[in-house]
PDB file of C-alpha atoms in Angstrom:
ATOM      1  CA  UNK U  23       0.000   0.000   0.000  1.00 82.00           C
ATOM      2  CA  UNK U  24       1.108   3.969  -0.040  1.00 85.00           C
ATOM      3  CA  UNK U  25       1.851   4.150  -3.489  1.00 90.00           C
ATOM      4  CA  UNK U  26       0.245   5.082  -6.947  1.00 93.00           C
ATOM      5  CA  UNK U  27       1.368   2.476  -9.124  1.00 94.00           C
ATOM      6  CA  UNK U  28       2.245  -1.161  -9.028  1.00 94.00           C
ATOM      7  CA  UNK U  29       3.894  -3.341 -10.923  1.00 93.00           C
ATOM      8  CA  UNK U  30       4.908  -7.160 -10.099  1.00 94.00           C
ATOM      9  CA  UNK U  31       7.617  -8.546 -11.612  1.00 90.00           C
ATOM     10  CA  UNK U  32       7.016 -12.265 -10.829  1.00 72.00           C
ATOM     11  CA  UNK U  33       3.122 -11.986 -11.810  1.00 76.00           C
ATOM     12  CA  UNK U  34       2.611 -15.275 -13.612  1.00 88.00           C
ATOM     13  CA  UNK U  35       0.526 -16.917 -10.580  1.00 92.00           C
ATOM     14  CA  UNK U  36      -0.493 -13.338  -9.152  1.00 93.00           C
ATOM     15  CA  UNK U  37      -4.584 -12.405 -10.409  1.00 93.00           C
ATOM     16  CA  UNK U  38      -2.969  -9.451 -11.493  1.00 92.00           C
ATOM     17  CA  UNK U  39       0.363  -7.467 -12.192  1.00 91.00           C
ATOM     18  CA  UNK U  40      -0.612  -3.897 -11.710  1.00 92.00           C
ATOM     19  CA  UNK U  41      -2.364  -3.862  -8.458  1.00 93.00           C
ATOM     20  CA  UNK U  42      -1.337  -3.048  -4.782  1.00 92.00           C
ATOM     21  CA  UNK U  43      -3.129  -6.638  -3.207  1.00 93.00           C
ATOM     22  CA  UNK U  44      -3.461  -9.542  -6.427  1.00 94.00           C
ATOM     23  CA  UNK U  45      -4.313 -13.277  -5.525  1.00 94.00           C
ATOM     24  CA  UNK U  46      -1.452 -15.004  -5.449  1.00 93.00           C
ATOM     25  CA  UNK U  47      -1.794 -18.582  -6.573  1.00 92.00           C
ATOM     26  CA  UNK U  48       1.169 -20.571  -6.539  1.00 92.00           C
ATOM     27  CA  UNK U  49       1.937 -24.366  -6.077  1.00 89.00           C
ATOM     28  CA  UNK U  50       5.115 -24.145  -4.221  1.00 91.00           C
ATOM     29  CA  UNK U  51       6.749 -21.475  -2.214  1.00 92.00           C
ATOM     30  CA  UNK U  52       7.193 -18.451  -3.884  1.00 91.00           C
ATOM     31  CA  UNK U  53       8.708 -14.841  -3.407  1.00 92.00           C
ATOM     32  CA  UNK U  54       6.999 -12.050  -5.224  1.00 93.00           C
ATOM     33  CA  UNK U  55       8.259  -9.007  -5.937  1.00 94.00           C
ATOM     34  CA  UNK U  56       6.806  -5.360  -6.754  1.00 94.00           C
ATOM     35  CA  UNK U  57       7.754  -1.929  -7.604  1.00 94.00           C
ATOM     36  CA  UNK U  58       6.176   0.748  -5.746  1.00 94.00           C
ATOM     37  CA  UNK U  59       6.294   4.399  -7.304  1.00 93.00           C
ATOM     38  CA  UNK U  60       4.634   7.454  -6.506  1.00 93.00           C
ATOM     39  CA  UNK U  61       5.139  10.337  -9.310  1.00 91.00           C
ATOM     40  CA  UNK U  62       7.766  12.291  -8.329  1.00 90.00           C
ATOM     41  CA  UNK U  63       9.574  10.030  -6.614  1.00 91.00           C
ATOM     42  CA  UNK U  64      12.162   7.002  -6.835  1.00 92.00           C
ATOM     43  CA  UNK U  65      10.512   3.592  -7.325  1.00 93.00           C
ATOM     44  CA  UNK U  66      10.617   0.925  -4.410  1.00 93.00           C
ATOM     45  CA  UNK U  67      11.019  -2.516  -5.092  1.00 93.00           C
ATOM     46  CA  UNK U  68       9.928  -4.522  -1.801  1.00 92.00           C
ATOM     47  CA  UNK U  69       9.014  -8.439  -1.373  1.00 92.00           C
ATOM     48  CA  UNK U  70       6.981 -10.725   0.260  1.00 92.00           C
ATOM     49  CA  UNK U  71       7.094 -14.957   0.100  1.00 92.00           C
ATOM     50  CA  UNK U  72       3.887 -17.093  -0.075  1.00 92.00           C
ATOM     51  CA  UNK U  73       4.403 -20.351   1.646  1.00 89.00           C
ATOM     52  CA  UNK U  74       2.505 -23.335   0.510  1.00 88.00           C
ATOM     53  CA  UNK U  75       1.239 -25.677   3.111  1.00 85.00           C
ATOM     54  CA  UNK U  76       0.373 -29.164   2.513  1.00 84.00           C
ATOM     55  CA  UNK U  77      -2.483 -30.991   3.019  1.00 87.00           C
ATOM     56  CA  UNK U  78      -1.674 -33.592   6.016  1.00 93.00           C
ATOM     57  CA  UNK U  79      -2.334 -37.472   4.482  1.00 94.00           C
ATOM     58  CA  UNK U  80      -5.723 -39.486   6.091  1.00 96.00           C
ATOM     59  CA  UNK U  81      -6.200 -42.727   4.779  1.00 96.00           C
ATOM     60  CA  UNK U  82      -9.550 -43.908   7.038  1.00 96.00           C
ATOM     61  CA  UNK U  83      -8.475 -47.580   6.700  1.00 93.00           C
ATOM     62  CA  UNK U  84     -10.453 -50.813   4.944  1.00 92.00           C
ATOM     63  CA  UNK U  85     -14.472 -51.281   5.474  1.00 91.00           C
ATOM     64  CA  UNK U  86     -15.008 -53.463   8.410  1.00 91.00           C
ATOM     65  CA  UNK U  87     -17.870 -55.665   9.005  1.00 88.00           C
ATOM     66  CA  UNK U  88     -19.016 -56.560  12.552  1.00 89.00           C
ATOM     67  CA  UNK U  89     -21.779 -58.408  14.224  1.00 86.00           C
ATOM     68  CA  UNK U  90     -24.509 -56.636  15.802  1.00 87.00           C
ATOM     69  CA  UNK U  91     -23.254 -55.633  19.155  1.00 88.00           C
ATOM     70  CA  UNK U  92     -19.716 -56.248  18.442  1.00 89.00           C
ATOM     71  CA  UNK U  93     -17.120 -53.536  17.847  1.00 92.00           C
ATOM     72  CA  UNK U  94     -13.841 -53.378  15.450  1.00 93.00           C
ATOM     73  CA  UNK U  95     -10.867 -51.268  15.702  1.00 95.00           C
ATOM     74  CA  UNK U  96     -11.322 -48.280  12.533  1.00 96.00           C
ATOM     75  CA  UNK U  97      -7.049 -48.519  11.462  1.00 94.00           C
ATOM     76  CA  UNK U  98      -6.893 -45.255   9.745  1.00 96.00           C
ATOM     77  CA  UNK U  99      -3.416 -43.829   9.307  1.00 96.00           C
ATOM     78  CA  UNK U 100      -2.671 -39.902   8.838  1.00 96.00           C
ATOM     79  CA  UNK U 101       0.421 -37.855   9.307  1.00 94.00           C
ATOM     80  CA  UNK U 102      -2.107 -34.965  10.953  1.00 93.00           C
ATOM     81  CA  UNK U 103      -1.938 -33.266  14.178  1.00 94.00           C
ATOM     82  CA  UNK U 104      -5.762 -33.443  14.924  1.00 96.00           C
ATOM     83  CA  UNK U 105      -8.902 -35.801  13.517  1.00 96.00           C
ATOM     84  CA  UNK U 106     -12.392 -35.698  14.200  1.00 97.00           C
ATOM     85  CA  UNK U 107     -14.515 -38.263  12.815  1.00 98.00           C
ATOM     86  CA  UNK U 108     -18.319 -37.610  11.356  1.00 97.00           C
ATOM     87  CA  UNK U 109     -20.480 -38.846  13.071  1.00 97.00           C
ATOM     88  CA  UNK U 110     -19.472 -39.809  16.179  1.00 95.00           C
ATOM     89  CA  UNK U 111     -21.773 -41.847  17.643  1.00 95.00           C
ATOM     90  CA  UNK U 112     -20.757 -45.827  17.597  1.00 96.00           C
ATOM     91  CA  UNK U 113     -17.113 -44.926  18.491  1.00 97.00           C
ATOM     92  CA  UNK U 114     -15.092 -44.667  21.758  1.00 97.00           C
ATOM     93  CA  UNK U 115     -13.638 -41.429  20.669  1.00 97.00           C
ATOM     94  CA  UNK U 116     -14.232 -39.427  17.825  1.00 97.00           C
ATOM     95  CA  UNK U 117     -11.005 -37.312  18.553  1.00 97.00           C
ATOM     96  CA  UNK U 118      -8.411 -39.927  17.831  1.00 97.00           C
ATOM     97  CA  UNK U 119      -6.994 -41.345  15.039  1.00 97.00           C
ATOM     98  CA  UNK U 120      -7.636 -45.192  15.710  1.00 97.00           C
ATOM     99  CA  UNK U 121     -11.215 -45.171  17.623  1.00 97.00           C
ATOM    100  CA  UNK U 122     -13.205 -48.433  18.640  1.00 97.00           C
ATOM    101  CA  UNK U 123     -16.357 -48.254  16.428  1.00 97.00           C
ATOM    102  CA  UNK U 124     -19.449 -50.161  17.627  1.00 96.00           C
ATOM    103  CA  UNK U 125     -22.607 -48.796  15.313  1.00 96.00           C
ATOM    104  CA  UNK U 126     -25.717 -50.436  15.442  1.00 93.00           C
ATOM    105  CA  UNK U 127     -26.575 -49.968  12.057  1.00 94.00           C
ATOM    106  CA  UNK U 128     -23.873 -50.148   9.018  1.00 93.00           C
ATOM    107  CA  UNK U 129     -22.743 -46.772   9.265  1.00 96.00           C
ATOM    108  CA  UNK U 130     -20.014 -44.364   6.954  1.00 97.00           C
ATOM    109  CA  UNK U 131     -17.855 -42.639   9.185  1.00 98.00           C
ATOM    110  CA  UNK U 132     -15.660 -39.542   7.746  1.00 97.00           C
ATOM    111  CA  UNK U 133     -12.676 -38.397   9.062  1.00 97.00           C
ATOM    112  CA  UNK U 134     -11.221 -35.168   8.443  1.00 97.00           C
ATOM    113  CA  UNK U 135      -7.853 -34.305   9.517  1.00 96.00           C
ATOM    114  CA  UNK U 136      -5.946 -30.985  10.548  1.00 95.00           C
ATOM    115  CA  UNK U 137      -1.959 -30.312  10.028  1.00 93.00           C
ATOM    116  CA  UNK U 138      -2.500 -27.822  12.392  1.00 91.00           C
ATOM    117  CA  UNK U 139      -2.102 -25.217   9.906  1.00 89.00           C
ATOM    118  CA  UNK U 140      -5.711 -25.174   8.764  1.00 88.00           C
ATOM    119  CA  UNK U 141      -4.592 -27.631   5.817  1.00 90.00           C
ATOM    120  CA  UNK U 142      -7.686 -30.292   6.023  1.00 94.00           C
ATOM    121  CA  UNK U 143      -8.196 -33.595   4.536  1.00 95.00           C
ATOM    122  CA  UNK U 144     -10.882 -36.630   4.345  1.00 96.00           C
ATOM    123  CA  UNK U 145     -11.677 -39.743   3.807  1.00 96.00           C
ATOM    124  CA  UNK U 146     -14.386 -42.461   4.860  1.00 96.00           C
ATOM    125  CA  UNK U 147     -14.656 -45.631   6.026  1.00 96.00           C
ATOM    126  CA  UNK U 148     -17.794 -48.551   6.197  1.00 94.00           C
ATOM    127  CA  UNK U 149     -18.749 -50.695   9.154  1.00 94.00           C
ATOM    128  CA  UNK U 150     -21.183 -52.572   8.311  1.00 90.00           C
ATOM    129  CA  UNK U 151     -23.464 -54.157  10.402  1.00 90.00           C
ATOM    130  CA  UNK U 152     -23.979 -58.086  10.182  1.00 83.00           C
ATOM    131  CA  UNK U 153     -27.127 -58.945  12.435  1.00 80.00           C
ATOM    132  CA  UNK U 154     -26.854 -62.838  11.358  1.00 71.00           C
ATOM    133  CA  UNK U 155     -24.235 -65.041  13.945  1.00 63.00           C
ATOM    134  CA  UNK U 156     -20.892 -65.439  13.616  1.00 54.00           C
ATOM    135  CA  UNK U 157     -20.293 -68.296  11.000  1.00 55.00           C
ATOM    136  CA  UNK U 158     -19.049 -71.935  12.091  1.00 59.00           C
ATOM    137  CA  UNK U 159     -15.731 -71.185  10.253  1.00 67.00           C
ATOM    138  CA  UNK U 160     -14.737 -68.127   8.294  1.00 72.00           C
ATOM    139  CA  UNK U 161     -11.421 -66.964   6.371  1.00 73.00           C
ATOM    140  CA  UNK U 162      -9.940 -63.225   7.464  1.00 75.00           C
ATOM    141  CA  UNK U 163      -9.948 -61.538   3.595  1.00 75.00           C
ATOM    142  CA  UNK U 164      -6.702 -60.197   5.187  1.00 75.00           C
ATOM    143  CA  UNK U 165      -3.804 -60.474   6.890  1.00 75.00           C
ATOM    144  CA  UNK U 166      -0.451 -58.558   7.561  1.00 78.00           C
ATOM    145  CA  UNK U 167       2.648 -60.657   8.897  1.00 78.00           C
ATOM    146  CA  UNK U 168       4.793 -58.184   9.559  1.00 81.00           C
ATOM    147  CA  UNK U 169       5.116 -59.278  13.308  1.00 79.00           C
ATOM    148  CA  UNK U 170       3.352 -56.723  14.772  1.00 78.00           C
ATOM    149  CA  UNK U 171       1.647 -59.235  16.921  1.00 72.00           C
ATOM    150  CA  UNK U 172      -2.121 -57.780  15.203  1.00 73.00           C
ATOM    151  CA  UNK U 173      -3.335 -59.862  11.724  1.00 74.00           C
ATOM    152  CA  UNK U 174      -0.010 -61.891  11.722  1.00 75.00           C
ATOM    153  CA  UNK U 175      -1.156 -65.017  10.366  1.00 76.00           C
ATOM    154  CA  UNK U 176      -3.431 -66.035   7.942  1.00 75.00           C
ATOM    155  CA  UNK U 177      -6.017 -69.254   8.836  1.00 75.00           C
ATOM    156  CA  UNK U 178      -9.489 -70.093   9.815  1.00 76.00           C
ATOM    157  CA  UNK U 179     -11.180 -68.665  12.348  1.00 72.00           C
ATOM    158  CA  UNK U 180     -14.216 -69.684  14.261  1.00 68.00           C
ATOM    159  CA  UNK U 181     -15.333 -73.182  15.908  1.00 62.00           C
ATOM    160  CA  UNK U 182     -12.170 -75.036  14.407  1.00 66.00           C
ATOM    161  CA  UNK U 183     -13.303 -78.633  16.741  1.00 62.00           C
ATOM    162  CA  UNK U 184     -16.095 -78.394  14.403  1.00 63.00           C
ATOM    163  CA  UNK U 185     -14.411 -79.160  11.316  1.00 70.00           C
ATOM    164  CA  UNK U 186     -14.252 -82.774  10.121  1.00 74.00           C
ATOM    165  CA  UNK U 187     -12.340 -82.786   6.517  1.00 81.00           C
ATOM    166  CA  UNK U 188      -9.863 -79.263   5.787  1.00 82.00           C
ATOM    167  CA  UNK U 189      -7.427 -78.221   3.061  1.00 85.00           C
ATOM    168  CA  UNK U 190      -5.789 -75.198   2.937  1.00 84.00           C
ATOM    169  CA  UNK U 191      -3.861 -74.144   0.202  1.00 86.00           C
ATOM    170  CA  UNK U 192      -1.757 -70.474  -0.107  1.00 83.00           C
ATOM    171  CA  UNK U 193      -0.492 -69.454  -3.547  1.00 86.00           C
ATOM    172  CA  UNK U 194       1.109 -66.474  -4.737  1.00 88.00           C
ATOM    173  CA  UNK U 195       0.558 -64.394  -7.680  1.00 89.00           C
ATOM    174  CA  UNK U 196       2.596 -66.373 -10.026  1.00 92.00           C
ATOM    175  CA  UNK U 197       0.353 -69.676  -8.963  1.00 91.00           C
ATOM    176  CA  UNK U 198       2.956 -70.947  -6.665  1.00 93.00           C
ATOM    177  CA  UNK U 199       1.790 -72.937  -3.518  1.00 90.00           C
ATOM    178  CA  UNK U 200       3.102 -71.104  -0.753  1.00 86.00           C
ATOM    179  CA  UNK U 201       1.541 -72.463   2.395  1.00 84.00           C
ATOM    180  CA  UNK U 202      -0.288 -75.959   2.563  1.00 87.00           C
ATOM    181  CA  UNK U 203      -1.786 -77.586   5.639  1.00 86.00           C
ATOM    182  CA  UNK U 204      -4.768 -80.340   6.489  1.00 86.00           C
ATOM    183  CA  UNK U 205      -4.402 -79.268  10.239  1.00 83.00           C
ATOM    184  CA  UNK U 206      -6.641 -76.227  11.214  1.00 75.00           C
ATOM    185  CA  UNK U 207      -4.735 -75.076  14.371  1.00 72.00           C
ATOM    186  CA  UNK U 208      -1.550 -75.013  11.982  1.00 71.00           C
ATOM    187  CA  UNK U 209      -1.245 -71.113  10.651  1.00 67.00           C
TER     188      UNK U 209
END
């Protein structure tokens, strides 16, 4: 402000070259420069830097499916400083990253996080809501054996004395067997 005319020198993300306050618009860090004159007198050339803040990464985790009146652990990862999930009722705490959901009905839940910058992101996960009983004998679609103590191995879960006659076979995605067992206990 203070002077008569304006004239940006690095306008090509600026709204305009020729004005005291343009939008700026860049998509990295940038430092703009103008030249101030009044008639009369010698031309200023000042600065000023726009930073560019990032959004902060949310990843709400895989849909989950539960049995009415159970609960499941939402795994959503984020490199925020603050989360609120939407809505919050069904979970243990809708102010943390990792909450204990336990809907009632299959409900979307939205998280949104902050950087702490005012830089917000979202994303949504599913729990669905199974209100039939627990099968006999059911496969996790997933698991993660990375030794974290959580999803490490991958076998049948449920009422295993049940089972009479069982074959499991693992193969990779070149068609090579990988795990093989007749034993149910064995994971």
């Amino acid at each position: 402000s203070g002077g008569v005319n304006y004239s940006w020198v690095n306008e090509p993300t600026l709204s305009a070259w020729n004005i005291s306050n343009p939008i700026a618009t860049p998509t990295s860090n940038t430092t703009y420069e103008v030249i101030v004159s009044i008639p009369g007198c010698t031309p200023d050339t000042v600065s000023v830097t726009v930073d560019v803040l990032s959004f902060p990464a949310i990843d709400a985790g895989p849909d989950l499916t539960i049995l009415t009146g159970n609960s499941a652990l939402i795994e959503a990862t984020s490199d925020g400083a603050s989360w609120i999930w939407n809505p919050g009722y069904g979970l243990d705490d809708s102010t943390i990253l990792q909450p204990t959901a336990s809907p009632t009905t299959t409900t979307t839940y939205t998280i949104t996080a902050d950087n702490g910058l005012g830089c917000l992101a979202v994303d949504s996960v599913v729990v669905f809501v199974n209100p039939g009983e627990l099968p006999l004998l059911f496969f996790p679609n997933a698991f993660t054996p990375n030794g974290d103590g959580r999803n490490d191995a991958f076998g049948p879960v449920g009422t295993l004395s049940a089972v009479k006659n069982y074959s499991c076979r693992v193969y990779n995605r070149w068609g090579q067997m990988v795990f093989s067992s007749n034993n149910p206990y064995k994971k």
